[in-house]
CSV table of C-alpha atoms and ligand atoms in Angstrom, one decimal:
chain,number,residue,atom,x,y,z
A,2,MET,CA,124.1,-50.4,-118.5
A,3,LYS,CA,121.4,-47.7,-119.5
A,4,VAL,CA,118.0,-47.3,-116.7
A,5,LEU,CA,114.6,-45.9,-118.0
A,6,VAL,CA,112.8,-44.6,-114.4
A,7,ILE,CA,108.7,-44.1,-115.7
A,8,GLY,CA,106.9,-41.7,-113.1
A,9,GLY,CA,107.8,-38.6,-111.5
A,10,GLY,CA,107.3,-37.8,-107.6
A,11,GLY,CA,109.2,-38.1,-104.8
A,12,ARG,CA,109.5,-42.5,-105.3
A,13,GLU,CA,110.9,-41.5,-107.9
A,14,HIS,CA,113.2,-39.6,-107.0
A,15,ALA,CA,114.5,-41.8,-104.4
A,16,ILE,CA,114.6,-45.4,-107.0
A,17,VAL,CA,116.5,-42.6,-109.4
A,18,TRP,CA,118.8,-41.5,-106.5
A,19,LYS,CA,119.8,-45.3,-105.5
A,20,LEU,CA,120.8,-46.1,-109.3
A,21,SER,CA,123.1,-42.8,-109.8
A,22,GLN,CA,124.6,-45.1,-106.7
A,23,SER,CA,125.2,-47.7,-108.5
A,24,ARG,CA,128.3,-49.5,-109.8
A,25,SER,CA,127.1,-50.6,-112.8
A,26,VAL,CA,124.7,-47.5,-114.3
A,27,ASP,CA,126.2,-44.9,-117.0
A,28,ARG,CA,123.4,-43.6,-117.4
A,29,ILE,CA,119.8,-42.5,-115.9
A,30,TYR,CA,116.7,-41.6,-118.3
A,31,CYS,CA,113.3,-40.6,-116.0
A,32,CYS,CA,110.0,-39.8,-118.1
A,33,PRO,CA,108.6,-37.5,-117.2
A,34,GLY,CA,110.5,-36.7,-113.7
A,35,ASN,CA,110.9,-33.1,-111.5
A,36,ALA,CA,113.4,-29.9,-110.9
A,37,GLY,CA,115.5,-32.9,-108.4
A,38,ILE,CA,115.4,-35.8,-110.5
A,39,ALA,CA,117.0,-33.5,-113.2
A,40,GLU,CA,119.8,-33.3,-111.8
A,41,LEU,CA,121.1,-37.4,-111.7
A,42,ALA,CA,118.8,-38.2,-114.7
A,43,GLU,CA,118.1,-37.3,-118.1
A,44,CYS,CA,114.0,-35.7,-117.9
A,45,ILE,CA,112.3,-36.7,-121.0
A,46,ASP,CA,109.0,-35.7,-122.2
A,47,VAL,CA,106.9,-38.5,-123.5
A,48,ASN,CA,103.3,-39.1,-122.3
A,49,THR,CA,103.7,-43.0,-119.5
A,50,ASN,CA,100.7,-44.1,-121.2
A,51,ASP,CA,102.3,-44.5,-124.7
A,52,PHE,CA,103.5,-47.3,-124.3
A,53,GLU,CA,104.7,-47.4,-128.1
A,54,SER,CA,106.8,-43.9,-127.7
A,55,LEU,CA,108.5,-45.5,-124.6
A,56,LEU,CA,108.9,-48.4,-126.9
A,57,ASP,CA,111.0,-46.5,-129.3
A,58,PHE,CA,112.7,-44.7,-127.2
A,59,VAL,CA,113.8,-47.3,-125.3
A,60,LYS,CA,115.1,-49.1,-128.2
A,61,TYR,CA,116.4,-46.1,-129.9
A,62,GLU,CA,118.7,-45.5,-126.5
A,63,TRP,CA,119.6,-49.0,-125.7
A,64,ILE,CA,118.2,-48.7,-122.5
A,65,ASP,CA,118.7,-52.4,-120.2
A,66,LEU,CA,116.4,-51.9,-117.8
A,67,THR,CA,112.8,-50.0,-117.5
A,68,ILE,CA,111.3,-49.3,-114.0
A,69,VAL,CA,108.0,-48.6,-113.1
A,70,GLY,CA,107.0,-46.1,-110.4
A,71,PRO,CA,103.5,-45.5,-110.5
A,72,GLU,CA,100.7,-48.2,-110.5
A,73,GLY,CA,98.9,-47.0,-113.8
A,74,PRO,CA,101.4,-48.2,-116.7
A,75,LEU,CA,101.3,-51.5,-114.7
A,76,SER,CA,97.8,-51.3,-114.5
A,77,ARG,CA,97.5,-51.3,-118.6
A,78,GLY,CA,99.7,-53.5,-119.4
A,79,ILE,CA,103.0,-51.6,-120.1
A,80,VAL,CA,104.7,-54.7,-118.5
A,81,ASP,CA,103.0,-56.9,-121.0
A,82,ALA,CA,103.9,-54.5,-124.1
A,83,PHE,CA,108.0,-54.2,-123.3
A,84,GLU,CA,108.4,-58.1,-122.4
A,85,LYS,CA,106.4,-58.5,-126.0
A,86,GLU,CA,109.1,-56.9,-127.6
A,87,GLY,CA,111.9,-58.8,-125.5
A,88,ARG,CA,112.7,-55.4,-123.3
A,89,ARG,CA,113.7,-55.5,-119.5
A,90,ILE,CA,111.3,-54.5,-117.6
A,91,LEU,CA,110.8,-54.5,-113.7
A,92,GLY,CA,107.3,-54.9,-112.4
A,93,PRO,CA,104.0,-57.3,-112.4
A,94,ASN,CA,102.2,-57.9,-115.6
A,95,ARG,CA,98.7,-56.4,-116.2
A,96,THR,CA,96.9,-59.8,-114.5
A,97,ALA,CA,99.2,-59.9,-111.9
A,98,SER,CA,99.0,-55.9,-111.3
A,99,GLN,CA,94.7,-56.6,-110.3
A,100,LEU,CA,96.1,-57.1,-107.2
A,101,GLU,CA,96.3,-53.0,-107.0
A,102,SER,CA,93.6,-52.4,-109.6
A,103,SER,CA,91.0,-54.7,-108.2
A,104,LYS,CA,90.4,-54.6,-105.0
A,105,VAL,CA,87.7,-57.1,-105.5
A,106,PHE,CA,89.9,-59.2,-107.5
A,107,ALA,CA,92.3,-58.8,-104.3
A,108,LYS,CA,90.2,-59.3,-102.2
A,109,ASP,CA,88.6,-62.7,-103.9
A,110,LEU,CA,91.6,-63.8,-104.0
A,111,MET,CA,92.6,-63.4,-100.2
A,112,ARG,CA,89.6,-64.9,-98.9
A,113,LEU,CA,90.0,-67.5,-101.3
A,114,HIS,CA,93.4,-68.2,-100.1
A,115,GLY,CA,92.3,-68.0,-96.0
A,116,ILE,CA,95.1,-64.7,-96.1
A,117,PRO,CA,93.6,-62.3,-93.3
A,118,THR,CA,91.8,-59.4,-93.9
A,119,ALA,CA,88.4,-57.7,-93.3
A,120,GLU,CA,85.6,-59.3,-93.8
A,121,TYR,CA,83.5,-58.1,-97.2
A,122,LYS,CA,80.7,-57.8,-99.8
A,123,VAL,CA,80.8,-57.2,-103.5
A,124,PHE,CA,78.2,-54.9,-104.7
A,125,THR,CA,77.2,-54.6,-108.7
A,126,SER,CA,73.4,-52.7,-107.3
A,127,TYR,CA,73.6,-49.5,-105.6
A,128,LEU,CA,70.2,-50.7,-104.2
A,129,HIS,CA,71.6,-54.3,-102.7
A,130,ALA,CA,74.5,-52.3,-101.3
A,131,GLU,CA,72.4,-49.7,-99.3
A,132,GLU,CA,70.8,-51.8,-98.1
A,133,TYR,CA,73.0,-54.7,-96.7
A,134,ILE,CA,75.2,-51.3,-95.3
A,135,ARG,CA,71.8,-50.2,-93.1
A,136,LEU,CA,72.0,-54.2,-92.3
A,137,LYS,CA,75.3,-53.4,-91.0
A,138,GLY,CA,75.2,-50.6,-89.3
A,139,ALA,CA,78.7,-48.5,-88.9
A,140,PRO,CA,81.9,-48.0,-88.2
A,141,ILE,CA,81.9,-49.7,-91.9
A,142,VAL,CA,84.3,-49.0,-95.0
A,143,ILE,CA,83.3,-48.2,-98.9
A,144,LYS,CA,86.6,-48.5,-101.9
A,145,ALA,CA,85.0,-48.3,-105.6
A,146,ASP,CA,87.2,-51.4,-106.8
A,147,GLY,CA,89.3,-49.7,-109.5
A,148,LEU,CA,92.2,-47.5,-109.0
A,149,ALA,CA,90.8,-43.9,-108.2
A,150,ALA,CA,94.1,-42.0,-106.9
A,151,GLY,CA,94.0,-43.1,-103.8
A,152,LYS,CA,90.6,-41.8,-103.6
A,153,GLY,CA,88.0,-44.6,-103.7
A,154,VAL,CA,88.4,-45.7,-100.2
A,155,PHE,CA,85.3,-44.6,-97.3
A,156,VAL,CA,85.5,-44.6,-93.6
A,157,ALA,CA,82.4,-44.2,-92.6
A,158,SER,CA,81.7,-43.5,-89.3
A,159,THR,CA,77.9,-43.6,-90.0
A,160,VAL,CA,75.4,-45.2,-92.1
A,161,ASP,CA,74.8,-41.5,-93.2
A,162,GLU,CA,77.9,-41.3,-94.8
A,163,ALA,CA,78.8,-44.8,-96.1
A,164,ILE,CA,75.6,-44.4,-97.9
A,165,ASN,CA,76.8,-40.8,-98.7
A,166,ALA,CA,80.3,-42.3,-100.4
A,167,LEU,CA,78.7,-45.6,-102.1
A,168,ARG,CA,76.4,-42.4,-104.0
A,169,LEU,CA,79.1,-40.8,-104.8
A,170,ILE,CA,80.9,-44.1,-106.5
A,171,MET,CA,77.9,-45.6,-107.6
A,172,LYS,CA,75.0,-43.1,-108.8
A,173,ASP,CA,77.8,-39.9,-109.1
A,174,ARG,CA,80.4,-42.5,-111.0
A,175,VAL,CA,83.2,-39.8,-109.5
A,176,PHE,CA,85.7,-42.3,-110.2
A,177,GLY,CA,84.0,-43.3,-113.6
A,178,ASP,CA,84.1,-47.4,-114.3
A,179,ALA,CA,86.3,-48.1,-111.5
A,180,GLY,CA,83.2,-47.7,-109.6
A,181,ASN,CA,81.4,-50.8,-111.7
A,182,ARG,CA,81.4,-52.6,-108.8
A,183,VAL,CA,81.7,-51.6,-105.0
A,184,VAL,CA,83.5,-54.0,-101.9
A,185,VAL,CA,81.6,-53.0,-98.7
A,186,GLU,CA,83.5,-53.8,-95.6
A,187,GLU,CA,84.3,-54.0,-92.0
A,188,CYS,CA,86.1,-51.9,-90.0
A,189,LEU,CA,89.2,-52.5,-88.9
A,190,LYS,CA,91.0,-51.5,-85.8
A,191,GLY,CA,94.2,-50.7,-84.5
A,192,GLU,CA,97.8,-49.5,-85.8
A,193,GLU,CA,99.1,-49.1,-89.8
A,194,ALA,CA,101.7,-50.5,-91.1
A,195,SER,CA,103.2,-51.1,-94.8
A,196,PHE,CA,105.7,-53.9,-95.7
A,197,MET,CA,107.0,-54.0,-98.9
A,198,ALA,CA,109.1,-57.0,-100.6
A,199,PHE,CA,111.3,-58.0,-103.3
A,200,VAL,CA,109.5,-60.5,-105.6
A,201,ASP,CA,111.0,-62.3,-108.8
A,202,GLY,CA,107.9,-64.6,-109.2
A,203,LYS,CA,109.5,-67.3,-106.7
A,204,ILE,CA,111.0,-65.7,-104.1
A,205,ILE,CA,110.1,-63.3,-101.8
A,206,VAL,CA,112.4,-61.1,-99.4
A,207,PRO,CA,111.0,-58.4,-97.3
A,208,MET,CA,112.3,-54.9,-97.3
A,209,VAL,CA,112.6,-53.1,-93.9
A,210,SER,CA,109.7,-52.1,-92.6
A,211,SER,CA,108.2,-48.3,-92.8
A,212,GLN,CA,105.0,-46.4,-91.8
A,213,ASP,CA,103.1,-43.4,-93.0
A,214,HIS,CA,100.9,-40.8,-91.9
A,215,LYS,CA,98.4,-40.6,-94.6
A,216,ARG,CA,96.0,-37.6,-92.9
A,217,ILE,CA,97.2,-34.1,-93.5
A,218,PHE,CA,96.9,-32.4,-90.4
A,219,ASP,CA,98.6,-33.5,-87.1
A,220,GLY,CA,97.7,-36.2,-84.7
A,221,ASP,CA,96.3,-37.9,-87.8
A,222,THR,CA,93.0,-35.9,-88.5
A,223,GLY,CA,91.4,-34.5,-91.6
A,224,PRO,CA,91.5,-35.9,-94.5
A,225,ASN,CA,93.6,-39.0,-96.3
A,226,THR,CA,96.3,-37.9,-98.8
A,227,GLY,CA,98.5,-40.0,-100.8
A,228,GLY,CA,101.2,-39.6,-98.0
A,229,MET,CA,102.3,-36.7,-95.4
A,230,GLY,CA,105.1,-39.0,-93.8
A,231,ALA,CA,107.0,-42.1,-92.9
A,232,TYR,CA,110.0,-43.7,-90.8
A,233,SER,CA,112.0,-46.7,-90.9
A,234,PRO,CA,111.6,-49.3,-89.5
A,235,ALA,CA,108.4,-49.1,-87.9
A,236,PRO,CA,109.1,-50.4,-84.4
A,237,LEU,CA,105.5,-51.8,-84.6
A,238,ILE,CA,106.6,-54.3,-87.0
A,239,THR,CA,109.0,-56.7,-84.6
A,240,LYS,CA,111.1,-59.4,-85.9
A,241,GLU,CA,108.2,-61.8,-85.0
A,242,LEU,CA,105.4,-59.9,-86.6
A,243,GLU,CA,107.9,-59.5,-89.7
A,244,THR,CA,108.0,-64.0,-89.7
A,245,VAL,CA,104.1,-64.1,-89.3
A,246,VAL,CA,103.5,-61.6,-92.5
A,247,MET,CA,106.0,-63.4,-94.3
A,248,GLU,CA,104.6,-67.1,-93.4
A,249,LYS,CA,100.3,-65.5,-93.4
A,250,ILE,CA,100.2,-62.8,-95.6
A,251,MET,CA,103.5,-63.0,-98.1
A,252,ARG,CA,104.4,-66.0,-99.2
A,253,PRO,CA,100.4,-67.2,-99.5
A,254,ALA,CA,100.3,-64.1,-101.8
A,255,LEU,CA,102.4,-65.4,-104.4
A,256,LYS,CA,100.7,-68.8,-103.8
A,257,ALA,CA,97.8,-68.0,-104.5
A,258,LEU,CA,98.4,-66.1,-107.6
A,259,ASN,CA,100.7,-68.8,-108.9
A,260,SER,CA,97.9,-71.6,-108.6
A,261,GLU,CA,96.1,-68.9,-110.5
A,262,GLY,CA,98.6,-69.2,-113.0
A,263,ILE,CA,99.8,-65.7,-112.2
A,264,LYS,CA,103.0,-64.9,-112.2
A,265,TYR,CA,104.6,-61.9,-109.7
A,266,LYS,CA,107.7,-60.5,-110.0
A,267,GLY,CA,108.5,-56.4,-110.1
A,268,ILE,CA,107.4,-55.2,-105.9
A,269,LEU,CA,104.4,-56.3,-103.8
A,270,TYR,CA,103.9,-53.9,-100.8
A,271,ALA,CA,100.6,-54.8,-98.4
A,272,GLY,CA,99.3,-52.0,-96.5
A,273,LEU,CA,98.3,-53.7,-92.9
A,274,MET,CA,96.2,-52.9,-90.0
A,275,VAL,CA,97.6,-55.0,-86.9
A,276,ASP,CA,95.4,-55.3,-84.5
A,277,ARG,CA,96.8,-56.9,-81.2
A,278,GLY,CA,99.4,-58.7,-83.2
A,279,LYS,CA,97.3,-59.8,-85.5
A,280,PRO,CA,97.7,-58.6,-89.0
A,281,TYR,CA,95.6,-58.0,-91.6
A,282,VAL,CA,95.7,-56.8,-95.3
A,283,LEU,CA,93.8,-53.4,-95.9
A,284,GLU,CA,94.8,-53.4,-99.4
A,285,PHE,CA,97.9,-54.5,-101.8
A,286,ASN,CA,100.3,-52.4,-104.2
A,287,CYS,CA,102.2,-54.1,-106.6
A,288,ARG,CA,104.8,-51.1,-106.4
A,289,PHE,CA,107.0,-49.2,-104.1
A,290,GLY,CA,104.9,-47.2,-101.7
A,291,ASP,CA,105.5,-43.0,-101.6
A,292,PRO,CA,106.6,-42.1,-99.1
A,293,GLU,CA,107.8,-45.3,-97.6
A,294,THR,CA,110.3,-45.9,-100.1
A,295,GLN,CA,112.3,-42.4,-99.6
A,296,PRO,CA,113.1,-43.6,-95.9
A,297,VAL,CA,113.4,-47.1,-97.0
A,298,LEU,CA,115.7,-46.7,-99.9
A,299,SER,CA,117.9,-44.2,-97.8
A,300,ARG,CA,118.1,-47.7,-95.5
A,301,LEU,CA,119.1,-50.1,-98.8
A,302,LYS,CA,123.4,-50.6,-98.4
A,303,THR,CA,122.6,-53.4,-101.4
A,304,ASP,CA,123.1,-51.9,-105.0
A,305,LEU,CA,119.6,-51.5,-106.5
A,306,MET,CA,120.2,-51.8,-109.8
A,307,ASP,CA,122.0,-55.5,-108.8
A,308,ILE,CA,117.8,-56.3,-106.9
A,309,ALA,CA,116.8,-54.8,-109.5
A,310,LEU,CA,118.3,-57.1,-111.9
A,311,ALA,CA,118.1,-60.6,-110.5
A,312,ILE,CA,114.2,-59.8,-110.7
A,313,THR,CA,113.8,-59.9,-113.8
A,314,ASP,CA,116.5,-62.6,-114.4
A,315,LYS,CA,114.3,-64.0,-111.4
A,316,LYS,CA,118.0,-65.0,-109.5
A,317,LEU,CA,117.1,-63.2,-106.2
A,318,SER,CA,117.7,-66.5,-104.5
A,319,ASP,CA,121.7,-64.8,-105.6
A,320,ILE,CA,121.9,-62.1,-103.6
A,321,ASN,CA,122.1,-61.2,-100.6
A,322,ILE,CA,120.3,-57.9,-99.6
A,323,GLU,CA,121.3,-55.2,-96.7
A,324,TRP,CA,120.0,-52.6,-94.9
A,325,ARG,CA,121.9,-50.1,-92.7
A,326,GLN,CA,120.6,-49.9,-89.4
A,327,GLU,CA,120.1,-46.3,-89.1
A,328,ALA,CA,116.8,-45.1,-88.8
A,329,SER,CA,114.8,-42.7,-90.9
A,330,VAL,CA,112.3,-40.1,-92.0
A,331,CYS,CA,110.6,-38.8,-94.8
A,332,VAL,CA,108.8,-35.1,-93.9
A,333,VAL,CA,106.7,-34.4,-97.6
A,334,VAL,CA,105.5,-30.6,-98.0
A,335,SER,CA,103.0,-29.9,-99.5
A,336,SER,CA,101.3,-27.1,-101.1
A,337,LYS,CA,98.3,-24.9,-99.9
A,338,GLY,CA,95.1,-26.6,-100.5
A,339,TYR,CA,96.3,-30.5,-100.7
A,340,PRO,CA,94.5,-33.5,-100.9
A,341,ASP,CA,92.0,-31.0,-102.6
A,342,LYS,CA,92.4,-28.4,-105.2
A,343,TYR,CA,96.0,-27.0,-104.6
A,344,GLU,CA,98.1,-23.8,-105.7
A,345,LYS,CA,101.0,-24.6,-108.1
A,346,GLY,CA,103.8,-22.7,-109.8
A,347,VAL,CA,105.0,-21.1,-106.2
A,348,VAL,CA,108.8,-20.4,-106.6
A,349,ILE,CA,110.7,-22.5,-103.5
A,350,SER,CA,113.7,-20.8,-101.6
A,351,GLY,CA,115.9,-22.8,-99.9
A,352,LEU,CA,116.7,-26.2,-101.2
A,353,GLU,CA,120.2,-25.4,-101.5
A,354,LYS,CA,120.4,-24.7,-97.8
A,355,ALA,CA,118.6,-28.3,-97.0
A,356,LYS,CA,120.7,-30.4,-99.5
A,357,ALA,CA,124.2,-29.5,-98.1
A,358,MET,CA,123.0,-30.8,-94.4
A,359,LYS,CA,125.0,-33.9,-94.0
A,360,ASP,CA,122.5,-37.0,-93.5
A,361,VAL,CA,119.7,-35.2,-95.5
A,362,VAL,CA,118.3,-36.0,-98.9
A,363,VAL,CA,115.5,-33.7,-100.4
A,364,PHE,CA,113.6,-35.9,-102.7
A,365,HIS,CA,111.5,-33.3,-104.9
A,366,ALA,CA,107.9,-34.8,-105.6
A,367,GLY,CA,106.2,-31.9,-107.3
A,368,THR,CA,108.6,-29.5,-108.6
A,369,ALA,CA,109.5,-27.7,-111.8
A,370,PHE,CA,111.8,-25.6,-113.1
A,371,ASN,CA,110.9,-21.7,-114.6
A,372,ASN,CA,114.3,-20.0,-115.5
A,373,ASP,CA,116.3,-20.5,-112.8
A,374,ASN,CA,113.7,-21.5,-110.4
A,375,ILE,CA,112.7,-24.2,-109.2
A,376,ILE,CA,108.1,-23.9,-109.2
A,377,THR,CA,105.6,-26.0,-107.2
A,378,SER,CA,103.5,-28.0,-109.5
A,379,GLY,CA,102.1,-30.9,-107.3
A,380,GLY,CA,100.3,-31.3,-104.4
A,381,ARG,CA,103.0,-33.4,-102.5
A,382,VAL,CA,106.2,-31.2,-103.1
A,383,LEU,CA,108.7,-32.5,-101.2
A,384,GLY,CA,109.7,-35.3,-99.1
A,385,VAL,CA,112.6,-34.2,-96.8
A,386,THR,CA,114.9,-37.8,-95.5
A,387,ALA,CA,116.8,-38.0,-93.1
A,388,ILE,CA,118.7,-40.7,-91.7
A,389,GLY,CA,120.0,-41.0,-88.1
A,390,SER,CA,120.9,-43.0,-84.9
A,391,ASP,CA,117.9,-43.7,-84.7
A,392,ILE,CA,113.8,-42.5,-85.0
A,393,LYS,CA,114.7,-39.1,-83.2
A,394,ASP,CA,117.9,-38.4,-84.1
A,395,ALA,CA,116.4,-38.5,-87.7
A,396,ARG,CA,113.2,-36.8,-87.1
A,397,ALA,CA,115.3,-33.9,-85.5
A,398,LYS,CA,117.4,-33.7,-88.7
A,399,ALA,CA,114.8,-33.5,-91.2
A,400,TYR,CA,113.0,-30.7,-89.0
A,401,GLU,CA,115.8,-29.3,-89.4
A,402,ALA,CA,115.9,-29.3,-93.1
A,403,VAL,CA,112.3,-28.4,-93.7
A,404,GLU,CA,112.5,-25.3,-91.5
A,405,LYS,CA,115.3,-24.0,-94.4
A,406,ILE,CA,113.0,-24.3,-97.0
A,407,TYR,CA,110.2,-22.2,-97.9
A,408,PHE,CA,107.3,-21.3,-100.2
A,409,ASP,CA,104.0,-19.5,-100.2
A,410,GLY,CA,101.2,-22.0,-98.6
A,411,MET,CA,103.5,-24.5,-97.7
A,412,HIS,CA,102.3,-26.9,-95.0
A,413,TYR,CA,104.0,-30.2,-93.5
A,414,ARG,CA,103.2,-31.8,-90.4
A,415,LYS,CA,104.8,-31.3,-87.4
A,416,ASP,CA,104.6,-35.1,-85.8
A,417,ILE,CA,105.6,-37.1,-88.5
A,418,ALA,CA,107.4,-40.0,-86.2
A,419,ASP,CA,105.8,-39.7,-83.5
A,420,ARG,CA,104.4,-42.5,-83.0
A,421,ALA,CA,106.7,-43.8,-83.7
A,422,LEU,CA,108.3,-42.7,-80.3
A,423,LYS,CA,105.9,-42.7,-78.1
A,424,LYS,CA,106.5,-46.9,-79.1
A,425,GLN,CA,110.2,-46.8,-78.3
B,515,AMP,P1,93.4,-48.9,-99.4
B,515,AMP,O1,93.8,-48.1,-100.6
B,515,AMP,O2,92.5,-50.0,-99.1
B,515,AMP,O3,94.6,-49.1,-98.1
B,515,AMP,O4,92.8,-47.8,-98.0
B,515,AMP,C1,93.2,-46.2,-97.5
B,515,AMP,C2,92.6,-46.4,-96.0
B,515,AMP,O5,91.6,-46.7,-95.6
B,515,AMP,C3,93.6,-47.1,-95.4
B,515,AMP,O6,95.3,-47.5,-95.2
B,515,AMP,C4,93.3,-47.4,-93.7
B,515,AMP,O7,93.8,-46.4,-92.9
B,515,AMP,C5,91.6,-47.5,-94.1
B,515,AMP,N1,91.2,-48.7,-94.7
B,515,AMP,C6,91.0,-49.4,-95.7
B,515,AMP,N2,90.6,-50.0,-95.6
B,515,AMP,C7,89.9,-50.2,-94.1
B,515,AMP,C8,89.4,-51.1,-93.6
B,515,AMP,N3,88.5,-52.0,-94.0
B,515,AMP,N4,89.1,-50.6,-91.8
B,515,AMP,C9,89.3,-49.7,-91.7
B,515,AMP,N5,90.1,-49.0,-92.3
B,515,AMP,C10,90.6,-49.2,-93.7
B,516,LIG,N1,101.8,-44.5,-99.1
B,516,LIG,C1,101.0,-44.7,-99.5
B,516,LIG,C2,101.3,-45.7,-101.0
B,516,LIG,O1,101.9,-46.0,-101.7
B,516,LIG,O2,100.0,-46.2,-101.2
């Protein structure tokens, strides 16, 4: 069978890598892909917002299944466009993906259906929001309603900080229409974890747990990023807690959507805050997490294509999804300046040496070719991922591999998975 993967980051490299091991996949295409993905798939150069051209490609090449990596095309209705033409595609449709693309939609759904989340209020008026922030005091969290490339959330430790964030969103309109509405919510305490699951519309099957490190610097300091590293399993998510998350969050979320007449299929990701053993939803995503997917798919034993087809054919209950018992750790290597303005076009060396290591996969995120060289082309450049007997072992191998790689200005955190080690 032929598969098209939409996206070009570390997450998509992990999806392509796993598909390349499938017994039923003959050919993989990726749009736009990157220099690492190009080893396993044919990278195509079509604008991922141009659904008509993507559909033409899918029809011309007789693609059997399309898998969507990022939230952008989902929120713009790529699934609706493909399904209208009878094409098989993995991901929720536009209405269902509002769970990620509108914080107001997600929060209102959670409140209505009793899914645990932070207290909040929605505002369309700057003045009313400011008044509410002053009334509530700090710490407080300000969120732009719409998609903002992971930058629309401000955890403010003072009222001034909160009002500055509000001004950026509502007055300066730095996120455009995504800031037409804001959610002002209670600041939760605790520890975060990522909980991803496969959903076929009726059935939800959890993946193994994971945790990412959002801040740019060691000790979880500095600005938020897309994620600087991740590991699986997350010791925080015990078997008992997994049951609670399924019963109180994941199944109720699917039921809530169904009760609104919304069908959800694809990947459902809940960003959780766990406070004294109780999980609360910080956000829902309607796709695989990045970088969580790199360690999570590294542990998947079952053929990913079988799972993808079971989801699109609504037959998830027919397959048994198996995971490796070992642990996996992914260390993200980023460009100088990330998450602000960063350098690009820098030559990367040492990739072959890192790749040659046993139990290591170097997932590419922002890389491209320049003649015979592989160069940086994004903020997050690589996700160096290793599997090991436990987190400690996997972590040691991942760092050994990272140390074989070099490019000017490269940055990576030295404390990925330390949090998990302290728990063991
Ligand atoms: P979100 O995109 O909503 O997950 O927010 C991004 C990050 O902001 C989360 O991963 C948390 O670190 C933080 N965050 C979001 N909402 C809250 C909250 N209510 N309390 C504390 N931190 C939060
Ligand atoms: N790593 C967080 C995300 O994928 O949204």
